[in-house]
PDB file of C-alpha atoms in Angstrom:
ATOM      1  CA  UNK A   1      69.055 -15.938 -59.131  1.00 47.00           C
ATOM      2  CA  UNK A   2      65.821 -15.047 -60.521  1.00 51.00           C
ATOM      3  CA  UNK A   3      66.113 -11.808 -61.301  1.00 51.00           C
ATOM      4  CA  UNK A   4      69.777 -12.888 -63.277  1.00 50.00           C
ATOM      5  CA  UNK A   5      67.381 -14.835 -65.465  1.00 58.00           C
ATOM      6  CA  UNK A   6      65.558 -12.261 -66.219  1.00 55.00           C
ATOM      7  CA  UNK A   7      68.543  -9.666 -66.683  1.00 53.00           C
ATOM      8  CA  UNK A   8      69.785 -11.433 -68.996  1.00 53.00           C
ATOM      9  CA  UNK A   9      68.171 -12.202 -72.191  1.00 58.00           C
ATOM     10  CA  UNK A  10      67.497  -8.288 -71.354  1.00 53.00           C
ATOM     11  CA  UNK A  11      70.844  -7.373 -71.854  1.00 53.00           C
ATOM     12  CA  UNK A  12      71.408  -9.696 -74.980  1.00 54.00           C
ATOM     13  CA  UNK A  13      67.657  -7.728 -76.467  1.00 54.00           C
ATOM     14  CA  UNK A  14      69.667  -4.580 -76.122  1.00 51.00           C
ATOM     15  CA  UNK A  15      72.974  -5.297 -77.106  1.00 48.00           C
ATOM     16  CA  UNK A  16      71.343  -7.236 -80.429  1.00 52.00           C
ATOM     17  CA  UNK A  17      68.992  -3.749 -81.127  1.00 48.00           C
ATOM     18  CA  UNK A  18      72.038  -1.128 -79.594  1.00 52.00           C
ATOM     19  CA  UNK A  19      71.801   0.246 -83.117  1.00 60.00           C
ATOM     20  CA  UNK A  20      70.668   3.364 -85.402  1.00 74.00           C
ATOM     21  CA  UNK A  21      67.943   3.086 -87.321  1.00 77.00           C
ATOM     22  CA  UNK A  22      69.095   1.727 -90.697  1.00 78.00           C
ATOM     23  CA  UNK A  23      66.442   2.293 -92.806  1.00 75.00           C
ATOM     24  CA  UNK A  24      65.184  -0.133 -95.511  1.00 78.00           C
ATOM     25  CA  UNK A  25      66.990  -2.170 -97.894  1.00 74.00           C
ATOM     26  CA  UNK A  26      64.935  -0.861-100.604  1.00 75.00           C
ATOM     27  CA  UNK A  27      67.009  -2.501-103.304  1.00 75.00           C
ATOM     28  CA  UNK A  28      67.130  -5.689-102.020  1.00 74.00           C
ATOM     29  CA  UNK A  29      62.799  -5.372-101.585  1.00 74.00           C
ATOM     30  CA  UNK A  30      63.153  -4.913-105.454  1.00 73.00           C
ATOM     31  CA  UNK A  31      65.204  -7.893-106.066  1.00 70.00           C
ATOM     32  CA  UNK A  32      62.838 -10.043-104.089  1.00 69.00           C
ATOM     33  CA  UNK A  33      59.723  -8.945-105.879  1.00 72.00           C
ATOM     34  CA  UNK A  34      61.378  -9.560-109.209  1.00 66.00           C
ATOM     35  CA  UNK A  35      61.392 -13.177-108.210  1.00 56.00           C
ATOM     36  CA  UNK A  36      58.342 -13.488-108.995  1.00 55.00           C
ATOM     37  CA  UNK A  37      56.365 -16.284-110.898  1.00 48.00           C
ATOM     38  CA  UNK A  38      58.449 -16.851-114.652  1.00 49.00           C
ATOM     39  CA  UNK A  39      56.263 -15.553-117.289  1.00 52.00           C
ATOM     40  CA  UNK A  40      58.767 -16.119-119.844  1.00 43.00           C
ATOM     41  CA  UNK A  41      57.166 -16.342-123.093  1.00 45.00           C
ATOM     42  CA  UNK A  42      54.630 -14.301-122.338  1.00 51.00           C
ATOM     43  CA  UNK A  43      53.519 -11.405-124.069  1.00 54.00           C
ATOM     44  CA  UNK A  44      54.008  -7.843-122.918  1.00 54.00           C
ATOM     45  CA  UNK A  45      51.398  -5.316-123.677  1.00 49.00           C
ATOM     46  CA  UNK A  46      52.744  -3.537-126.835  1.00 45.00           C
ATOM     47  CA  UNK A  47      51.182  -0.538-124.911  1.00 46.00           C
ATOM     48  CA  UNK A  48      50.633  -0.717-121.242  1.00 46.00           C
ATOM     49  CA  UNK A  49      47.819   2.282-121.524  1.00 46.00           C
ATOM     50  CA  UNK A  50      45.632   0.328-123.900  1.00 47.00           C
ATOM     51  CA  UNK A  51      43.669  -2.420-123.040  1.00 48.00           C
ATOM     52  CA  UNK A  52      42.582  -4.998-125.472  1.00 54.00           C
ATOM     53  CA  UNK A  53      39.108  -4.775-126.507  1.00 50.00           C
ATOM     54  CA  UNK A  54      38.349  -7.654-124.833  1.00 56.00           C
ATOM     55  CA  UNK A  55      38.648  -6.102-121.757  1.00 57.00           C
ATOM     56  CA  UNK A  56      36.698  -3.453-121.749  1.00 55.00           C
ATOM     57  CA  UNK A  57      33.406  -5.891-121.497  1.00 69.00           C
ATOM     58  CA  UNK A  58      32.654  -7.048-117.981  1.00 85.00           C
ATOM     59  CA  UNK A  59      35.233  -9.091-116.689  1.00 89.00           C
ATOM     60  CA  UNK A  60      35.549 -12.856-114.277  1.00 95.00           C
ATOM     61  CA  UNK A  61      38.226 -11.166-112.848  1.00 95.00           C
ATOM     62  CA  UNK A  62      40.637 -13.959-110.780  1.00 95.00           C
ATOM     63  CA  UNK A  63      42.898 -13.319-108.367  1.00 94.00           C
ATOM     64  CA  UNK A  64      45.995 -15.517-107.583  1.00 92.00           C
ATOM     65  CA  UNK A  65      48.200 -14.615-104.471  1.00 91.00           C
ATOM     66  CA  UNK A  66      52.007 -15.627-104.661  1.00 86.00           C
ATOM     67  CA  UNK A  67      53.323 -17.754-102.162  1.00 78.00           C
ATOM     68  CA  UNK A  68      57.182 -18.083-101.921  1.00 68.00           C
ATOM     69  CA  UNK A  69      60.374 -18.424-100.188  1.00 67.00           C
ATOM     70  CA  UNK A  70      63.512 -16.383-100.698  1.00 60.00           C
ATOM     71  CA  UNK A  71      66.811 -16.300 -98.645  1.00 56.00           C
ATOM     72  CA  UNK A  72      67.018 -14.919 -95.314  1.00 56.00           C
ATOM     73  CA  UNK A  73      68.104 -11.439 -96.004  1.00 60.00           C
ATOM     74  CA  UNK A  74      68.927  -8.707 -93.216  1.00 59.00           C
ATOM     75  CA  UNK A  75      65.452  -7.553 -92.092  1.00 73.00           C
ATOM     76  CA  UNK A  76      63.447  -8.464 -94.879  1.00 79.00           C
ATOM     77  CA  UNK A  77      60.509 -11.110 -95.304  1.00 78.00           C
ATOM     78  CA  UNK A  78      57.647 -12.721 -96.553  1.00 77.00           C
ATOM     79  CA  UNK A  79      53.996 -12.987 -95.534  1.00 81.00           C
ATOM     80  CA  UNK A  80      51.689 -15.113 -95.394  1.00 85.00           C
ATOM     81  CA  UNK A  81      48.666 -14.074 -97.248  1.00 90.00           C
ATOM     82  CA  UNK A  82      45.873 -14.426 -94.520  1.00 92.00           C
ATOM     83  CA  UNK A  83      42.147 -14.940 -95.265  1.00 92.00           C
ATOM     84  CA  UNK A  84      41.668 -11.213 -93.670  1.00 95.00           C
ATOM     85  CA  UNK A  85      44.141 -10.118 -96.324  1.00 95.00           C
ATOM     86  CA  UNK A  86      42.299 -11.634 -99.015  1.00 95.00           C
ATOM     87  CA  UNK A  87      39.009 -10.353 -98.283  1.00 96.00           C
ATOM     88  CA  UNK A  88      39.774  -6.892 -97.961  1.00 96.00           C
ATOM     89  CA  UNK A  89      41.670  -6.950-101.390  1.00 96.00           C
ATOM     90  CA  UNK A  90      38.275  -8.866-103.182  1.00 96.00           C
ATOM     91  CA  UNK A  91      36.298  -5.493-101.078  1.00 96.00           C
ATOM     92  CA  UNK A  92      38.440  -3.157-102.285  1.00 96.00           C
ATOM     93  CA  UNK A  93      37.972  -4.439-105.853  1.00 96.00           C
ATOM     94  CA  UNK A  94      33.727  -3.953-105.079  1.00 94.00           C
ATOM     95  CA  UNK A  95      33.541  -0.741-107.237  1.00 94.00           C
ATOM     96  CA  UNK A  96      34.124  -2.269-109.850  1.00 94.00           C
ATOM     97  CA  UNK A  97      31.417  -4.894-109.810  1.00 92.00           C
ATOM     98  CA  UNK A  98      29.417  -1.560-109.036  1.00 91.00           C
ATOM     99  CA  UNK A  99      31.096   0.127-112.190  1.00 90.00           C
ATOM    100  CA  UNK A 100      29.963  -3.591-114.139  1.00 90.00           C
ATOM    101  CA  UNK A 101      33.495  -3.448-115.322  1.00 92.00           C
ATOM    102  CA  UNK A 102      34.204  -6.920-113.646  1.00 93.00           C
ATOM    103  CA  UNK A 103      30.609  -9.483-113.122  1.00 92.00           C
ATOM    104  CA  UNK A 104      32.742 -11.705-110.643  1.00 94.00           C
ATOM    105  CA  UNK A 105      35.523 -12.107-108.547  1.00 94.00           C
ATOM    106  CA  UNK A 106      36.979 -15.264-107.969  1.00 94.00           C
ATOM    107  CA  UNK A 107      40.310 -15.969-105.399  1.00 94.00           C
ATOM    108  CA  UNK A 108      42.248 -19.160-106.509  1.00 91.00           C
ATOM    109  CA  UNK A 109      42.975 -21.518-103.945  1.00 82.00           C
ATOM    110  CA  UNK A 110      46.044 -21.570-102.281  1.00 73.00           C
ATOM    111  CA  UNK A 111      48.154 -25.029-103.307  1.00 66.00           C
ATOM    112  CA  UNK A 112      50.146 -27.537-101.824  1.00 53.00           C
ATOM    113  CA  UNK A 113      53.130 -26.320-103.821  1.00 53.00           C
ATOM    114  CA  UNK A 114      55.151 -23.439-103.028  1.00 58.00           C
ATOM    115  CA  UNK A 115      54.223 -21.680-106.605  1.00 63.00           C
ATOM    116  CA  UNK A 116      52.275 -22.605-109.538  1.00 69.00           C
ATOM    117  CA  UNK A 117      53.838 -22.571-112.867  1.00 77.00           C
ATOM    118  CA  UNK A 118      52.119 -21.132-115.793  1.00 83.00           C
ATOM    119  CA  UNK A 119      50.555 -23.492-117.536  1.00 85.00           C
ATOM    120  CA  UNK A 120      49.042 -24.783-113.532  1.00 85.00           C
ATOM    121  CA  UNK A 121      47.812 -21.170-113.481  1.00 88.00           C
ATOM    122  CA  UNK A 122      46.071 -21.512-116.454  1.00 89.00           C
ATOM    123  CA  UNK A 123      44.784 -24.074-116.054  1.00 89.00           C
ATOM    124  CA  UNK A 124      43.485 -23.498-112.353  1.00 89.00           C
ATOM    125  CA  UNK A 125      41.457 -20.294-114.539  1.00 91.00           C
ATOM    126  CA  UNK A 126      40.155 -22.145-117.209  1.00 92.00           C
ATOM    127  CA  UNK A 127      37.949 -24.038-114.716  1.00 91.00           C
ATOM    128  CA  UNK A 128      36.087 -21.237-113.109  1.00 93.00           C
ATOM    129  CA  UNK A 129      36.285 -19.562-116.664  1.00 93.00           C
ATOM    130  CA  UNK A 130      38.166 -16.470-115.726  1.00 94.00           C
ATOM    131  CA  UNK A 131      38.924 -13.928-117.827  1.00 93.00           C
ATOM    132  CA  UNK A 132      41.537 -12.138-116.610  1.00 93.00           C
ATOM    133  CA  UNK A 133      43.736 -13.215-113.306  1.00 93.00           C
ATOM    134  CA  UNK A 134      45.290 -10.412-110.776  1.00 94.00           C
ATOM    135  CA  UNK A 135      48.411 -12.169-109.734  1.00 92.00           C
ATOM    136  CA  UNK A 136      49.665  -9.936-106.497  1.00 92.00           C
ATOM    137  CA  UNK A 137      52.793 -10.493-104.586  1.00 90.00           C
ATOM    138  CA  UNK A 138      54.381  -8.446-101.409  1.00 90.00           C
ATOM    139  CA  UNK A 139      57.359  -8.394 -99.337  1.00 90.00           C
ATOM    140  CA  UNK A 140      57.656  -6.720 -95.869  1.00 90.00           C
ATOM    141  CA  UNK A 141      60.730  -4.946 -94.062  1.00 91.00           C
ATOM    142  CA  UNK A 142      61.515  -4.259 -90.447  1.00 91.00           C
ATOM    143  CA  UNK A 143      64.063  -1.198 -89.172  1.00 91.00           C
ATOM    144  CA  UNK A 144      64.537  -1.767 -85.042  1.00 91.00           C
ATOM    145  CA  UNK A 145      66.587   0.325 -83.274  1.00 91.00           C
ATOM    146  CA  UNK A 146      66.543   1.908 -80.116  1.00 90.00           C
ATOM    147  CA  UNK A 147      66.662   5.308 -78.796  1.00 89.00           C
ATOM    148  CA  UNK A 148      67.796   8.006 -75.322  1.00 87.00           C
ATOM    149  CA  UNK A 149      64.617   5.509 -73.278  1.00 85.00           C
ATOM    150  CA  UNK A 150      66.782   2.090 -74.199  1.00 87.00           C
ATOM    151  CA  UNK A 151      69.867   3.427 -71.460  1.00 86.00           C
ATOM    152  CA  UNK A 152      67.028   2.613 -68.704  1.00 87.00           C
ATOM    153  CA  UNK A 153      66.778  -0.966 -70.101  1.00 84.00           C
ATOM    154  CA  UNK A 154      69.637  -2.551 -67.573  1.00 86.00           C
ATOM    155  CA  UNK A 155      67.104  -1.604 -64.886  1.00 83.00           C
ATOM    156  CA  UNK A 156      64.937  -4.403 -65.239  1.00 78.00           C
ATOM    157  CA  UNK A 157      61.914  -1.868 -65.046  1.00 87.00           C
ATOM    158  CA  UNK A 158      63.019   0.167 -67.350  1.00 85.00           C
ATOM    159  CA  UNK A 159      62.582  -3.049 -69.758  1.00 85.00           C
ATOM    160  CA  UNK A 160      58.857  -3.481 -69.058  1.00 90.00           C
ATOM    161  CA  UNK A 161      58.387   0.589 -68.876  1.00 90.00           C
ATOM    162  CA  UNK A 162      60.641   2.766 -70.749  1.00 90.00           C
ATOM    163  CA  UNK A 163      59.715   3.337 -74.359  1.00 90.00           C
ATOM    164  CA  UNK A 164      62.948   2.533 -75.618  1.00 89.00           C
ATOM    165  CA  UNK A 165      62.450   0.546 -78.795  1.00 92.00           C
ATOM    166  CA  UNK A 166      61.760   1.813 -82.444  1.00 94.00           C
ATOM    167  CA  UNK A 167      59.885  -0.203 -84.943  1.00 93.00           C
ATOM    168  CA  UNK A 168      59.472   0.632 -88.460  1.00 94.00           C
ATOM    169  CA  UNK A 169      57.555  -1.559 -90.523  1.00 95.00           C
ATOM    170  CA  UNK A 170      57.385  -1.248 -94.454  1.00 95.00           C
ATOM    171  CA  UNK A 171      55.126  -3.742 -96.467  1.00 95.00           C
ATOM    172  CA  UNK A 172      55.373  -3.374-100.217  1.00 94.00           C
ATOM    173  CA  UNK A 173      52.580  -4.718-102.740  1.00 94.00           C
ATOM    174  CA  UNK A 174      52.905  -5.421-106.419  1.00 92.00           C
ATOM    175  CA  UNK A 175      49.961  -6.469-109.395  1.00 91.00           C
ATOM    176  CA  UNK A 176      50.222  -7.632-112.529  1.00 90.00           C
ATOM    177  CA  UNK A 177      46.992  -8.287-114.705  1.00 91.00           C
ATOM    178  CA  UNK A 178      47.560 -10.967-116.992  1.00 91.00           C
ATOM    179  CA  UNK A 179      44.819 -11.473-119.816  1.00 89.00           C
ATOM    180  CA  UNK A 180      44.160 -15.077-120.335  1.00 90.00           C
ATOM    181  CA  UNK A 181      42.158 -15.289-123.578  1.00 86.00           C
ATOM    182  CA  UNK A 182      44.909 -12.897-124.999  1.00 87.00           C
ATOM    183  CA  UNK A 183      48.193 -14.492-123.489  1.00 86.00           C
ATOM    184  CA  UNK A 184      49.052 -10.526-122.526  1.00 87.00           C
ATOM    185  CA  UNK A 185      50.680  -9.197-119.768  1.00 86.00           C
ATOM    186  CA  UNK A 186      49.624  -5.708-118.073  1.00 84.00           C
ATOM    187  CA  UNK A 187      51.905  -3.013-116.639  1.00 80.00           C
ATOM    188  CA  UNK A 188      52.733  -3.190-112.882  1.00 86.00           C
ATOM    189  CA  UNK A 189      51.098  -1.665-109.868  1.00 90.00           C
ATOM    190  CA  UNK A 190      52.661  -1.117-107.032  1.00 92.00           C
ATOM    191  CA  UNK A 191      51.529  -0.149-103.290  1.00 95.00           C
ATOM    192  CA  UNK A 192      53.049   1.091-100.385  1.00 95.00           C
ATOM    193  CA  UNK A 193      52.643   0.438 -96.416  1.00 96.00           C
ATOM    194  CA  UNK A 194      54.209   1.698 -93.800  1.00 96.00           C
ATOM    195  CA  UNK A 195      53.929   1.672 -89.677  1.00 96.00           C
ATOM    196  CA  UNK A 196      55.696   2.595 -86.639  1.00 95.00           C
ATOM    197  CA  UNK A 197      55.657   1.997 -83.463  1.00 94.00           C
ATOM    198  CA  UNK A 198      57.472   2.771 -80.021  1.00 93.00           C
ATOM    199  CA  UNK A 199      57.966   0.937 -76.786  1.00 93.00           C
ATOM    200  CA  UNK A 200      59.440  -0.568 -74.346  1.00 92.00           C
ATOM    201  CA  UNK A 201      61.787  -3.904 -75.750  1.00 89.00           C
ATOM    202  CA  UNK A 202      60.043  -6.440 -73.900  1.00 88.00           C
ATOM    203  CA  UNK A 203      56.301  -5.414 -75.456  1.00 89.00           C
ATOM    204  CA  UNK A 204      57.610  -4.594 -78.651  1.00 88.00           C
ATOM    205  CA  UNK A 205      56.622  -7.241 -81.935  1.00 88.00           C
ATOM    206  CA  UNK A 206      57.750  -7.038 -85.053  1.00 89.00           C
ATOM    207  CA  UNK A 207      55.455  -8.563 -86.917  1.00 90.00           C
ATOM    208  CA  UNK A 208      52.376  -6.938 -85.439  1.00 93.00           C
ATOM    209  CA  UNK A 209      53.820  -4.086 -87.067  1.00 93.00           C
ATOM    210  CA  UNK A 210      54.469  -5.142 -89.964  1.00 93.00           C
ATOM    211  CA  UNK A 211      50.954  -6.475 -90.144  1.00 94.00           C
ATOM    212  CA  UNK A 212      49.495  -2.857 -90.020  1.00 96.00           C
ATOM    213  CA  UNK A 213      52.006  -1.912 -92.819  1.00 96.00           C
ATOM    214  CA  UNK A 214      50.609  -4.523 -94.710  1.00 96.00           C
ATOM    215  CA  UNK A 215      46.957  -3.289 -94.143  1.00 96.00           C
ATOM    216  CA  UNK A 216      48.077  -0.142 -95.145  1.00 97.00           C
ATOM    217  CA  UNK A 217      49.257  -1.286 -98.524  1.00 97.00           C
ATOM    218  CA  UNK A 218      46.221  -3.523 -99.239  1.00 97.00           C
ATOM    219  CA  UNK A 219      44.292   0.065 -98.914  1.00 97.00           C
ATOM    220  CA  UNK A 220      46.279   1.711-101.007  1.00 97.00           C
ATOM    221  CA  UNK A 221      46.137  -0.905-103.135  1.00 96.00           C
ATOM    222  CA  UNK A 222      42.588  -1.006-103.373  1.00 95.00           C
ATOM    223  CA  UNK A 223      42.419   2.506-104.669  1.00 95.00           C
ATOM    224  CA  UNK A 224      44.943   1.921-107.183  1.00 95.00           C
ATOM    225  CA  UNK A 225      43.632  -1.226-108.838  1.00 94.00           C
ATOM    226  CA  UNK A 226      39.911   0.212-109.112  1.00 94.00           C
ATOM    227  CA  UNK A 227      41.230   3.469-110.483  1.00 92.00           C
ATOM    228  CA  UNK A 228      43.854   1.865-112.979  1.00 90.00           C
ATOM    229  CA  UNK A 229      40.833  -0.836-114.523  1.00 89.00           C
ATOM    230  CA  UNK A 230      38.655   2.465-114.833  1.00 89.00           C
ATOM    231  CA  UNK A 231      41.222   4.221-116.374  1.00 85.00           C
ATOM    232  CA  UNK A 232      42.002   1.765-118.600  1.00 78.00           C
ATOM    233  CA  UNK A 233      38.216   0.771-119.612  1.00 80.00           C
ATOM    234  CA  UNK A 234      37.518   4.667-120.330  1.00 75.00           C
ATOM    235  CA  UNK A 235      40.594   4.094-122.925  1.00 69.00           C
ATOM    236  CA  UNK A 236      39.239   1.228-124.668  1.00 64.00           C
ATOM    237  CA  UNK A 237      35.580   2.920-124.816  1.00 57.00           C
ATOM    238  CA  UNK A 238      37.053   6.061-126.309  1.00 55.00           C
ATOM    239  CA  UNK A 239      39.159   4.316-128.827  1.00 53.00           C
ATOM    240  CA  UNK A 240      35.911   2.133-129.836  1.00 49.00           C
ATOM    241  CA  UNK A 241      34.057   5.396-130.298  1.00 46.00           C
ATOM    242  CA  UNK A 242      36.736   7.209-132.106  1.00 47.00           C
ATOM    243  CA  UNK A 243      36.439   4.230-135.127  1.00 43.00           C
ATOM    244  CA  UNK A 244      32.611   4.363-135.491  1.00 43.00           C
TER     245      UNK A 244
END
């Protein structure tokens, strides 16, 4: 009887993962992200490789981290933004202190409700007197299957043992700048993350995985957001110089 109970939910793990890797749902990623906070009314950047004058002086630079719900969809979902994850973007945004191109970096606190609107946002800025808020958002994605190791599963052993589950993990990471004093809205960066791992079914979690893809993209991340403010600083300098 006891080792029924254990064969089992074994069998239903391996009948429920008996699959091919399907690979991501990469439009359905995009449709998520797109659901982001509703800036409508807001002001695009007329040109998203010049930054406003304004900018190019050292920034409060505040970061707001998107918390939302969408509908269950076939192996895609969101994460929680931990306090790990949110240190390690504010480090990976150090250079720029370094660079003075932003003096401080504030995080806004997570609220009660699932999303603040615009004018909350705003607000929540005005009163540590940032310039210029980092809103970033991310959505992960899981592809289990199994492969040749899973045929040992039935076993028992073979559950615990055989490396017979696939796990890739795919975390993606989007940034929009949004310049407060100016009501104007930056062009988008975007990050990718992505892990795998292999094992047997019964050791196997998917969202350990998916929390390395995430660390991944907050890396890449990093690298992107200090090199795109640089970038766009060393515009705004060269277009002041070029009217002198």
């Amino acid at each position: 009887m006891t080792s029924l109970r254990w064969l089992f939910p074994i069998l239903f793990a391996i009948l429920s993962a008996c699959s091919a890797s399907k690979g991501f749902d990469r439009a359905g990623i995009q449709e998520s992200l797109h659901q982001q906070l509703d800036f409508a009314g807001g002001r695009e950047a007329t040109h998203p490789t010049t930054i406003n004058p304004s900018l190019a002086e050292s920034l409060h630079l505040g970061i707001y981290f998107i918390r939302r719900e969408f509908p269950a969809r076939h192996s895609i979902q969101t994460m929680e933004w931990l306090s790990a994850d949110k240190d390690a973007v504010v480090q990976h945004l150090a250079p720029l202190r370094k660079d003075k191109i932003v003096r401080e970096v504030t995080v806004l606190a997570e609220p009660t409700a699932l999303t603040l609107t615009r004018q909350e946002l705003r607000q929540a800025s005005a009163r540590f007197g940032i310039d210029v808020l980092l809103l970033v958002d991310g959505v992960g994605a899981v592809d289990r299957y199994n492969n040749a190791y899973a045929l040992l599963y039935p076993t028992v052993l073979g559950a615990w043992l055989a490396p017979g589950t696939v796990i890739d993990a795919l975390f993606i990471l989007t940034s929009r700048l949004w310049d407060l004093r100016t009501d104007q809205l930056l062009d988008q960066q975007t990050a990718e993350g992505q892990a795998h791992r292999t094992g047997a079914v019964v050791l196997m979690d998917n969202t350990e995985t998916l929390k390395e893809a995430k660390g991944r993209a907050i890396d890449i991340f990093g690298e992107i957001a200090v090199s795109h403010l640089r970038s766009l600083t060393a515009k705004q300098a060269g277009n002041s110089s070029s009217l002198r």
